[in-house]
């Protein structure tokens, strides 16, 4: 830590312990000298940022335009020859991710309150023409009133053509990525955020992810298969004397042929508590 780089920030803040390190940044607790209010200061080394420097500029520009009760507030930016300091709202509850883990999963009541806050923040972000594109519990912090604050706008997009404009950059975390995004198709950023919010709601209520695997390609396959019903696939596989994989391929084409119809009607039988079986003595 060369003192020169910290000369400016130390004029206004008293720096305390480091409470987070990750990627190309560290976060220190600090106190604003004039108001004695606590803040969090995200400190980035420009040389270490390398190609990620544009992401920081994107995040700063976005956060300067966003003011919402469930978005972490940016108070000040200080840039020196070697460092960038972002002075941010203090969120002592830490990451929502760690909170979910600590409670195994959240009650419906608590999940509902948190999810409403996430929806409110994202509706505001979309209303301002942005898509966040990296929604996940790690990017939602808990403040001192136990409310959520959205952070990390480094991957956000503000298409010049408006939010209906298709994006192409595949980004964000695999487990929260929408099918069209992982297929490399042009996608609508706000629609991808909505998908991620669905995955987030599942994680809040279940304490684990709907589509997840150590192998990212397997995660992608699970996302693409969505909520294919395993029991129905098994019954079709046995009935047609074909492998599960071949039945899965046929169903996933969604041709609305007889295979599609049989699959949907088996699902319907299962939903009504009937045996998942085809026209053989059940
Ligand atoms: O305030 C933040 N984190 C934080 C503050 C206080 C405490 C924590 C996180 C949890 C760790 N124990 C000490 C209490 C914070 C705020 C914005 C960003 Br970006 C990243 C972190």
JSON list of C-alpha atoms and ligand atoms in Angstrom, two decimals, residues 17-20 26-30 38-42 59 63 72-73 86-95 98 138-139 141-143 149-152, ligand 1:
[
{"chain": "A", "resi": 17, "resn": "UNK", "atom": "CA", "xyz": [-10.28, -3.66, 8.44]},
{"chain": "A", "resi": 18, "resn": "UNK", "atom": "CA", "xyz": [-10.62, -5.42, 5.11]},
{"chain": "A", "resi": 19, "resn": "UNK", "atom": "CA", "xyz": [-13.98, -7.20, 4.93]},
{"chain": "A", "resi": 20, "resn": "UNK", "atom": "CA", "xyz": [-13.81, -8.63, 1.48]},
{"chain": "A", "resi": 26, "resn": "UNK", "atom": "CA", "xyz": [-10.75, -5.48, -1.88]},
{"chain": "A", "resi": 27, "resn": "UNK", "atom": "CA", "xyz": [-13.35, -3.88, 0.33]},
{"chain": "A", "resi": 28, "resn": "UNK", "atom": "CA", "xyz": [-12.45, -2.05, 3.54]},
{"chain": "A", "resi": 29, "resn": "UNK", "atom": "CA", "xyz": [-14.69, -0.78, 6.26]},
{"chain": "A", "resi": 30, "resn": "UNK", "atom": "CA", "xyz": [-14.25, 2.95, 6.80]},
{"chain": "A", "resi": 38, "resn": "UNK", "atom": "CA", "xyz": [-19.70, 3.97, 8.35]},
{"chain": "A", "resi": 39, "resn": "UNK", "atom": "CA", "xyz": [-19.07, 3.19, 4.69]},
{"chain": "A", "resi": 40, "resn": "UNK", "atom": "CA", "xyz": [-17.51, 0.43, 2.62]},
{"chain": "A", "resi": 41, "resn": "UNK", "atom": "CA", "xyz": [-14.67, 1.35, 0.32]},
{"chain": "A", "resi": 42, "resn": "UNK", "atom": "CA", "xyz": [-13.99, -0.85, -2.71]},
{"chain": "A", "resi": 59, "resn": "UNK", "atom": "CA", "xyz": [-20.17, -0.07, -12.90]},
{"chain": "A", "resi": 63, "resn": "UNK", "atom": "CA", "xyz": [-24.25, 3.41, -10.12]},
{"chain": "A", "resi": 72, "resn": "UNK", "atom": "CA", "xyz": [-26.21, -0.15, -2.85]},
{"chain": "A", "resi": 73, "resn": "UNK", "atom": "CA", "xyz": [-25.54, 3.61, -2.92]},
{"chain": "A", "resi": 86, "resn": "UNK", "atom": "CA", "xyz": [-15.48, 3.51, -4.71]},
{"chain": "A", "resi": 87, "resn": "UNK", "atom": "CA", "xyz": [-17.10, 4.72, -1.49]},
{"chain": "A", "resi": 88, "resn": "UNK", "atom": "CA", "xyz": [-20.27, 2.72, -0.99]},
{"chain": "A", "resi": 89, "resn": "UNK", "atom": "CA", "xyz": [-23.18, 2.19, 1.37]},
{"chain": "A", "resi": 90, "resn": "UNK", "atom": "CA", "xyz": [-22.34, 0.12, 4.46]},
{"chain": "A", "resi": 91, "resn": "UNK", "atom": "CA", "xyz": [-24.02, -3.33, 4.42]},
{"chain": "A", "resi": 92, "resn": "UNK", "atom": "CA", "xyz": [-23.02, -5.14, 7.63]},
{"chain": "A", "resi": 93, "resn": "UNK", "atom": "CA", "xyz": [-25.28, -8.15, 6.98]},
{"chain": "A", "resi": 94, "resn": "UNK", "atom": "CA", "xyz": [-22.87, -9.40, 4.34]},
{"chain": "A", "resi": 95, "resn": "UNK", "atom": "CA", "xyz": [-23.96, -11.40, 1.30]},
{"chain": "A", "resi": 98, "resn": "UNK", "atom": "CA", "xyz": [-23.95, -16.56, 3.14]},
{"chain": "A", "resi": 138, "resn": "UNK", "atom": "CA", "xyz": [-23.51, -13.05, -3.92]},
{"chain": "A", "resi": 139, "resn": "UNK", "atom": "CA", "xyz": [-24.49, -9.71, -5.47]},
{"chain": "A", "resi": 141, "resn": "UNK", "atom": "CA", "xyz": [-26.01, -7.55, 0.41]},
{"chain": "A", "resi": 142, "resn": "UNK", "atom": "CA", "xyz": [-27.96, -7.18, 3.65]},
{"chain": "A", "resi": 143, "resn": "UNK", "atom": "CA", "xyz": [-27.93, -3.76, 5.32]},
{"chain": "A", "resi": 149, "resn": "UNK", "atom": "CA", "xyz": [-28.97, -3.92, -1.51]},
{"chain": "A", "resi": 150, "resn": "UNK", "atom": "CA", "xyz": [-28.01, -4.88, -5.07]},
{"chain": "A", "resi": 151, "resn": "UNK", "atom": "CA", "xyz": [-24.35, -4.53, -6.00]},
{"chain": "A", "resi": 152, "resn": "UNK", "atom": "CA", "xyz": [-21.92, -5.28, -8.84]},
{"chain": "B", "resi": 1, "resn": "LIG", "atom": "O1", "xyz": [-20.56, -3.00, 3.64]},
{"chain": "B", "resi": 1, "resn": "LIG", "atom": "C1", "xyz": [-20.16, -3.92, 2.99]},
{"chain": "B", "resi": 1, "resn": "LIG", "atom": "N1", "xyz": [-19.79, -5.09, 3.52]},
{"chain": "B", "resi": 1, "resn": "LIG", "atom": "C2", "xyz": [-19.76, -5.35, 4.91]},
{"chain": "B", "resi": 1, "resn": "LIG", "atom": "C3", "xyz": [-19.72, -4.37, 5.86]},
{"chain": "B", "resi": 1, "resn": "LIG", "atom": "C4", "xyz": [-19.63, -4.73, 7.23]},
{"chain": "B", "resi": 1, "resn": "LIG", "atom": "C5", "xyz": [-19.59, -6.05, 7.60]},
{"chain": "B", "resi": 1, "resn": "LIG", "atom": "C6", "xyz": [-19.66, -7.04, 6.60]},
{"chain": "B", "resi": 1, "resn": "LIG", "atom": "C7", "xyz": [-19.74, -6.68, 5.26]},
{"chain": "B", "resi": 1, "resn": "LIG", "atom": "C8", "xyz": [-19.63, -8.47, 6.97]},
{"chain": "B", "resi": 1, "resn": "LIG", "atom": "C9", "xyz": [-18.29, -8.89, 7.56]},
{"chain": "B", "resi": 1, "resn": "LIG", "atom": "N2", "xyz": [-18.23, -8.61, 9.02]},
{"chain": "B", "resi": 1, "resn": "LIG", "atom": "C10", "xyz": [-18.17, -7.17, 9.31]},
{"chain": "B", "resi": 1, "resn": "LIG", "atom": "C11", "xyz": [-19.47, -6.45, 9.03]},
{"chain": "B", "resi": 1, "resn": "LIG", "atom": "C12", "xyz": [-20.07, -3.81, 1.49]},
{"chain": "B", "resi": 1, "resn": "LIG", "atom": "C13", "xyz": [-20.74, -2.78, 0.84]},
{"chain": "B", "resi": 1, "resn": "LIG", "atom": "C14", "xyz": [-20.66, -2.66, -0.55]},
{"chain": "B", "resi": 1, "resn": "LIG", "atom": "C15", "xyz": [-19.91, -3.58, -1.26]},
{"chain": "B", "resi": 1, "resn": "LIG", "atom": "BR1", "xyz": [-19.77, -3.44, -3.16]},
{"chain": "B", "resi": 1, "resn": "LIG", "atom": "C16", "xyz": [-19.24, -4.61, -0.62]},
{"chain": "B", "resi": 1, "resn": "LIG", "atom": "C17", "xyz": [-19.33, -4.73, 0.76]}
]
